């Protein structure tokens, strides 16, 4: 039975399939009906942290076997999961929050599954990168997602410097103890007038978005005693007037003909 058949007919998740299931960033209401169905029907759920996923399942009254799949054991676990799926099991792969593989484990699992002819099915849902871009106020028709900025200063600065001539918006994840340094580097290397946005704690109680020239955002952050939460940094293109090049913006109407 295909996943479409299961969805329309109320059956179970298809055998011999690995589902990539997106889970909420923070607000549990963001989980999809399809995600809940798949999680309730698969024979096994692979997750980064079994305790965290266990709490999610408990909230929705789902009871399923869990197995860990994180950065430190993914290479070994990928073969196991792919072979179990090839043997007929239905498996859901989830990360702690958001969409699997997007700056999270799972790539090796997908490659191992594909190599064995196992079907891999996305169950779309939340993604912090896309959510942050959508509310950034920066052009979203052309963007790049670069994952986490490098932890070491020299490499981080090189990554930011590479955007000097970029015509696209660029999305990064950043740790709270490094976000101030990242914005400082952005000001120094790209100029204080470069427009950026910082999204913090998306979908959670203390959700916040700071937008504007990098120098203004840096000033706002510097006034705080500490930085807390999960951060997404969006750096706008080199020439962002707020409308230029954006397919999301309506063009101004043509001038009336001369009398």
Coordinates of C-alpha atoms in Angstrom, one line a residue:
X1 CA 0.0 0.0 0.0
X2 CA 1.4 3.4 -0.9
X3 CA 1.4 6.4 1.4
X4 CA -1.2 8.0 -0.7
X5 CA -3.4 4.9 -0.4
X6 CA -2.9 4.9 3.4
X7 CA -3.8 8.6 3.6
X8 CA -6.9 8.3 1.6
X9 CA -8.1 5.0 2.8
X10 CA -7.2 5.3 6.5
X11 CA -4.7 2.3 6.4
X12 CA -1.3 2.0 7.9
X13 CA 2.0 3.5 6.8
X14 CA 3.5 1.6 3.9
X15 CA 6.0 -1.2 4.6
X16 CA 9.6 -0.9 3.6
X17 CA 9.6 2.9 3.7
X18 CA 11.5 5.5 5.6
X19 CA 9.5 8.6 6.4
X20 CA 11.2 11.9 7.1
X21 CA 8.8 13.5 9.5
X22 CA 9.0 17.2 10.4
X23 CA 8.2 18.0 14.0
X24 CA 7.4 21.3 15.8
X25 CA 10.1 23.9 16.5
X26 CA 8.4 24.6 19.9
X27 CA 4.7 25.1 19.5
X28 CA 3.1 21.6 19.5
X29 CA 0.1 22.9 17.5
X30 CA 2.4 23.1 14.5
X31 CA 2.6 19.3 14.0
X32 CA 0.6 18.2 11.0
X33 CA -2.2 15.6 10.9
X34 CA -0.2 13.5 8.5
X35 CA 2.8 13.6 10.8
X36 CA 0.7 12.3 13.7
X37 CA -0.8 9.6 11.5
X38 CA 2.6 8.4 10.3
X39 CA 4.2 8.5 13.7
X40 CA 1.3 6.4 15.0
X41 CA 1.5 3.8 12.3
X42 CA 5.2 3.1 11.7
X43 CA 6.9 0.2 13.4
X44 CA 9.9 2.2 14.6
X45 CA 10.9 5.9 15.1
X46 CA 14.5 7.0 14.8
X47 CA 15.3 10.2 16.6
X48 CA 18.1 12.4 17.9
X49 CA 17.1 12.3 21.5
X50 CA 14.8 9.6 22.6
X51 CA 13.8 11.5 25.7
X52 CA 12.7 14.6 23.8
X53 CA 10.9 12.6 21.1
X54 CA 9.4 10.5 23.9
X55 CA 7.8 13.6 25.4
X56 CA 6.4 14.7 22.1
X57 CA 4.8 11.2 21.5
X58 CA 3.5 11.2 25.1
X59 CA 1.7 14.5 24.5
X60 CA -0.1 13.1 21.5
X61 CA -0.7 9.7 23.2
X62 CA 1.5 7.8 20.7
X63 CA 3.4 4.7 21.9
X64 CA 6.1 3.4 19.5
X65 CA 9.6 1.9 19.9
X66 CA 12.4 4.5 19.7
X67 CA 16.0 4.2 18.6
X68 CA 18.6 7.0 18.7
X69 CA 20.1 8.4 15.5
X70 CA 22.3 11.4 16.1
X71 CA 25.6 12.9 15.0
X72 CA 27.7 10.4 16.9
X73 CA 26.1 7.2 15.8
X74 CA 24.4 8.0 12.4
X75 CA 27.1 6.3 10.3
X76 CA 26.5 3.0 12.0
X77 CA 22.7 3.5 12.5
X78 CA 22.2 4.4 8.8
X79 CA 23.0 0.8 7.7
X80 CA 20.8 -0.7 10.3
X81 CA 17.8 1.5 9.6
X82 CA 18.1 1.0 5.8
X83 CA 18.4 -2.7 6.1
X84 CA 15.4 -2.9 8.5
X85 CA 13.3 -0.9 6.0
X86 CA 14.5 -3.1 3.1
X87 CA 13.3 -6.0 5.2
X88 CA 9.8 -4.6 5.3
X89 CA 9.6 -2.3 8.3
X90 CA 8.1 1.2 8.2
X91 CA 10.4 3.7 9.9
X92 CA 10.0 7.4 10.8
X93 CA 13.1 9.6 11.1
X94 CA 12.7 12.7 13.2
X95 CA 15.0 15.4 14.5
X96 CA 14.6 17.2 17.9
X97 CA 12.7 20.0 16.1
X98 CA 11.9 21.0 12.5
X99 CA 12.7 19.1 9.4
X100 CA 15.2 16.2 9.5
X101 CA 18.5 16.6 7.5
X102 CA 18.2 20.5 7.6
X103 CA 21.3 21.1 9.8
X104 CA 20.3 17.9 11.6
X105 CA 21.2 14.2 11.2
X106 CA 19.7 12.0 8.6
X107 CA 21.7 12.4 5.4
X108 CA 23.5 9.1 5.8
X109 CA 20.3 7.3 6.5
X110 CA 18.7 8.6 3.3
X111 CA 21.8 7.7 1.2
X112 CA 21.9 4.2 2.7
X113 CA 18.2 3.8 2.0
X114 CA 18.5 5.0 -1.6
X115 CA 21.5 2.7 -2.2
X116 CA 19.3 -0.3 -1.1
X117 CA 16.3 0.7 -3.2
X118 CA 14.3 1.7 -0.2
X119 CA 11.6 4.3 -0.7
X120 CA 12.1 7.6 1.2
X121 CA 9.1 9.8 1.7
X122 CA 9.0 13.4 3.1
X123 CA 6.3 14.4 5.5
X124 CA 6.8 18.2 5.3
X125 CA 6.3 20.6 8.2
X126 CA 8.2 23.2 10.3
X127 CA 11.6 24.5 9.3
X128 CA 13.3 27.2 11.3
X129 CA 15.3 28.5 8.3
X130 CA 12.2 29.0 6.1
X131 CA 10.1 30.4 9.0
X132 CA 12.8 33.0 9.8
X133 CA 13.2 34.0 6.1
X134 CA 9.4 34.4 5.7
X135 CA 9.3 37.0 8.5
X136 CA 12.6 38.6 7.9
X137 CA 11.4 41.3 5.6
X138 CA 14.3 40.4 3.3
X139 CA 14.0 39.2 -0.3
X140 CA 12.9 35.5 -0.3
X141 CA 12.6 34.7 -4.0
X142 CA 16.4 33.9 -4.1
X143 CA 18.1 32.7 -1.0
X144 CA 20.7 30.3 0.3
X145 CA 20.7 28.2 3.5
X146 CA 24.2 27.7 4.9
X147 CA 23.4 25.8 8.2
X148 CA 25.4 26.8 11.2
X149 CA 28.1 29.4 10.9
X150 CA 31.6 28.0 11.7
X151 CA 32.5 28.1 15.4
X152 CA 36.0 29.4 14.9
X153 CA 36.4 33.1 14.4
X154 CA 38.5 33.1 11.3
X155 CA 36.3 30.6 9.4
X156 CA 33.1 32.5 10.5
X157 CA 34.5 35.8 9.2
X158 CA 35.5 34.1 5.9
X159 CA 32.0 32.8 5.5
X160 CA 30.5 36.2 6.2
X161 CA 33.0 38.0 4.0
X162 CA 32.0 35.8 1.1
X163 CA 28.6 37.4 1.1
X164 CA 30.0 40.9 0.2
X165 CA 28.8 40.7 -3.4
X166 CA 25.9 38.3 -2.8
X167 CA 22.6 39.1 -4.6
X168 CA 20.7 36.6 -2.5
X169 CA 19.5 36.5 1.1
X170 CA 21.5 34.0 3.2
X171 CA 20.2 32.1 6.2
X172 CA 22.4 30.8 9.0
X173 CA 21.7 29.1 12.3
X174 CA 23.8 30.4 15.2
X175 CA 24.4 29.5 18.8
X176 CA 23.4 32.1 21.5
X177 CA 26.9 32.5 22.8
X178 CA 28.2 33.4 19.3
X179 CA 25.3 35.4 17.9
X180 CA 26.8 38.8 19.1
X181 CA 30.1 38.0 17.5
X182 CA 28.4 37.0 14.2
X183 CA 26.5 40.3 14.0
X184 CA 29.6 42.2 15.0
X185 CA 31.5 40.5 12.1
X186 CA 28.7 41.3 9.7
X187 CA 28.9 45.0 10.6
X188 CA 32.7 45.0 10.2
X189 CA 32.9 43.0 7.0
X190 CA 29.7 43.9 5.1
X191 CA 29.0 47.3 6.6
X192 CA 26.6 48.6 9.2
X193 CA 24.0 49.4 6.6
X194 CA 23.6 45.8 5.4
X195 CA 20.1 44.8 6.2
X196 CA 19.7 41.7 8.4
X197 CA 17.2 39.9 10.6
X198 CA 17.5 37.8 13.6
X199 CA 14.7 35.4 14.6
X200 CA 14.9 34.1 18.1
X201 CA 12.9 31.3 19.7
X202 CA 10.6 30.9 16.7
X203 CA 7.0 29.6 17.6
X204 CA 7.9 29.7 21.3
X205 CA 6.7 31.9 24.2
X206 CA 9.5 34.4 23.8
X207 CA 9.6 34.5 20.0
X208 CA 11.2 37.7 18.7
X209 CA 12.4 39.1 15.4
X210 CA 14.9 41.9 15.1
X211 CA 15.2 43.6 11.7
X212 CA 17.1 46.5 10.2
X213 CA 20.6 47.6 9.3
X214 CA 23.2 45.4 11.0
X215 CA 24.5 48.3 13.1
X216 CA 21.0 48.8 14.6
X217 CA 20.5 45.1 15.3
X218 CA 24.0 44.9 16.9
X219 CA 23.1 47.9 19.1
X220 CA 19.9 46.2 20.2
X221 CA 21.7 43.0 21.0
X222 CA 24.6 44.7 22.8
X223 CA 22.2 46.3 25.2
X224 CA 21.2 43.0 26.6
X225 CA 23.1 41.3 29.5
X226 CA 23.0 37.9 27.7
X227 CA 21.6 36.2 24.6
X228 CA 19.3 33.2 25.2
X229 CA 17.4 30.9 23.0
X230 CA 17.8 29.5 19.5
X231 CA 18.8 32.0 16.8
X232 CA 18.4 32.2 13.0
X233 CA 20.4 34.9 11.3
X234 CA 19.3 36.2 7.8
X235 CA 21.7 38.4 5.9
X236 CA 20.2 40.4 3.1
X237 CA 21.7 40.8 -0.4
X238 CA 24.2 43.5 -1.1
X239 CA 21.6 45.9 -2.6
X240 CA 18.3 45.5 -0.9
X241 CA 16.0 48.5 -1.2
X242 CA 13.1 46.5 0.3
X243 CA 11.5 45.8 -3.0
X244 CA 14.1 45.5 -5.7
X245 CA 14.2 42.0 -7.3
X246 CA 11.5 40.6 -5.0
X247 CA 8.8 38.6 -6.7
X248 CA 6.8 39.1 -3.5
X249 CA 6.5 42.8 -4.1
X250 CA 4.1 44.4 -6.5
X251 CA 5.6 46.6 -9.1
X252 CA 4.6 50.3 -9.1
X253 CA 1.9 51.1 -11.7
X254 CA 3.1 52.8 -14.8
X255 CA 2.7 56.6 -15.0
X256 CA -0.3 58.0 -16.7
X257 CA 0.2 58.9 -20.4
X258 CA 1.1 62.5 -21.0
X259 CA -1.8 64.8 -21.8

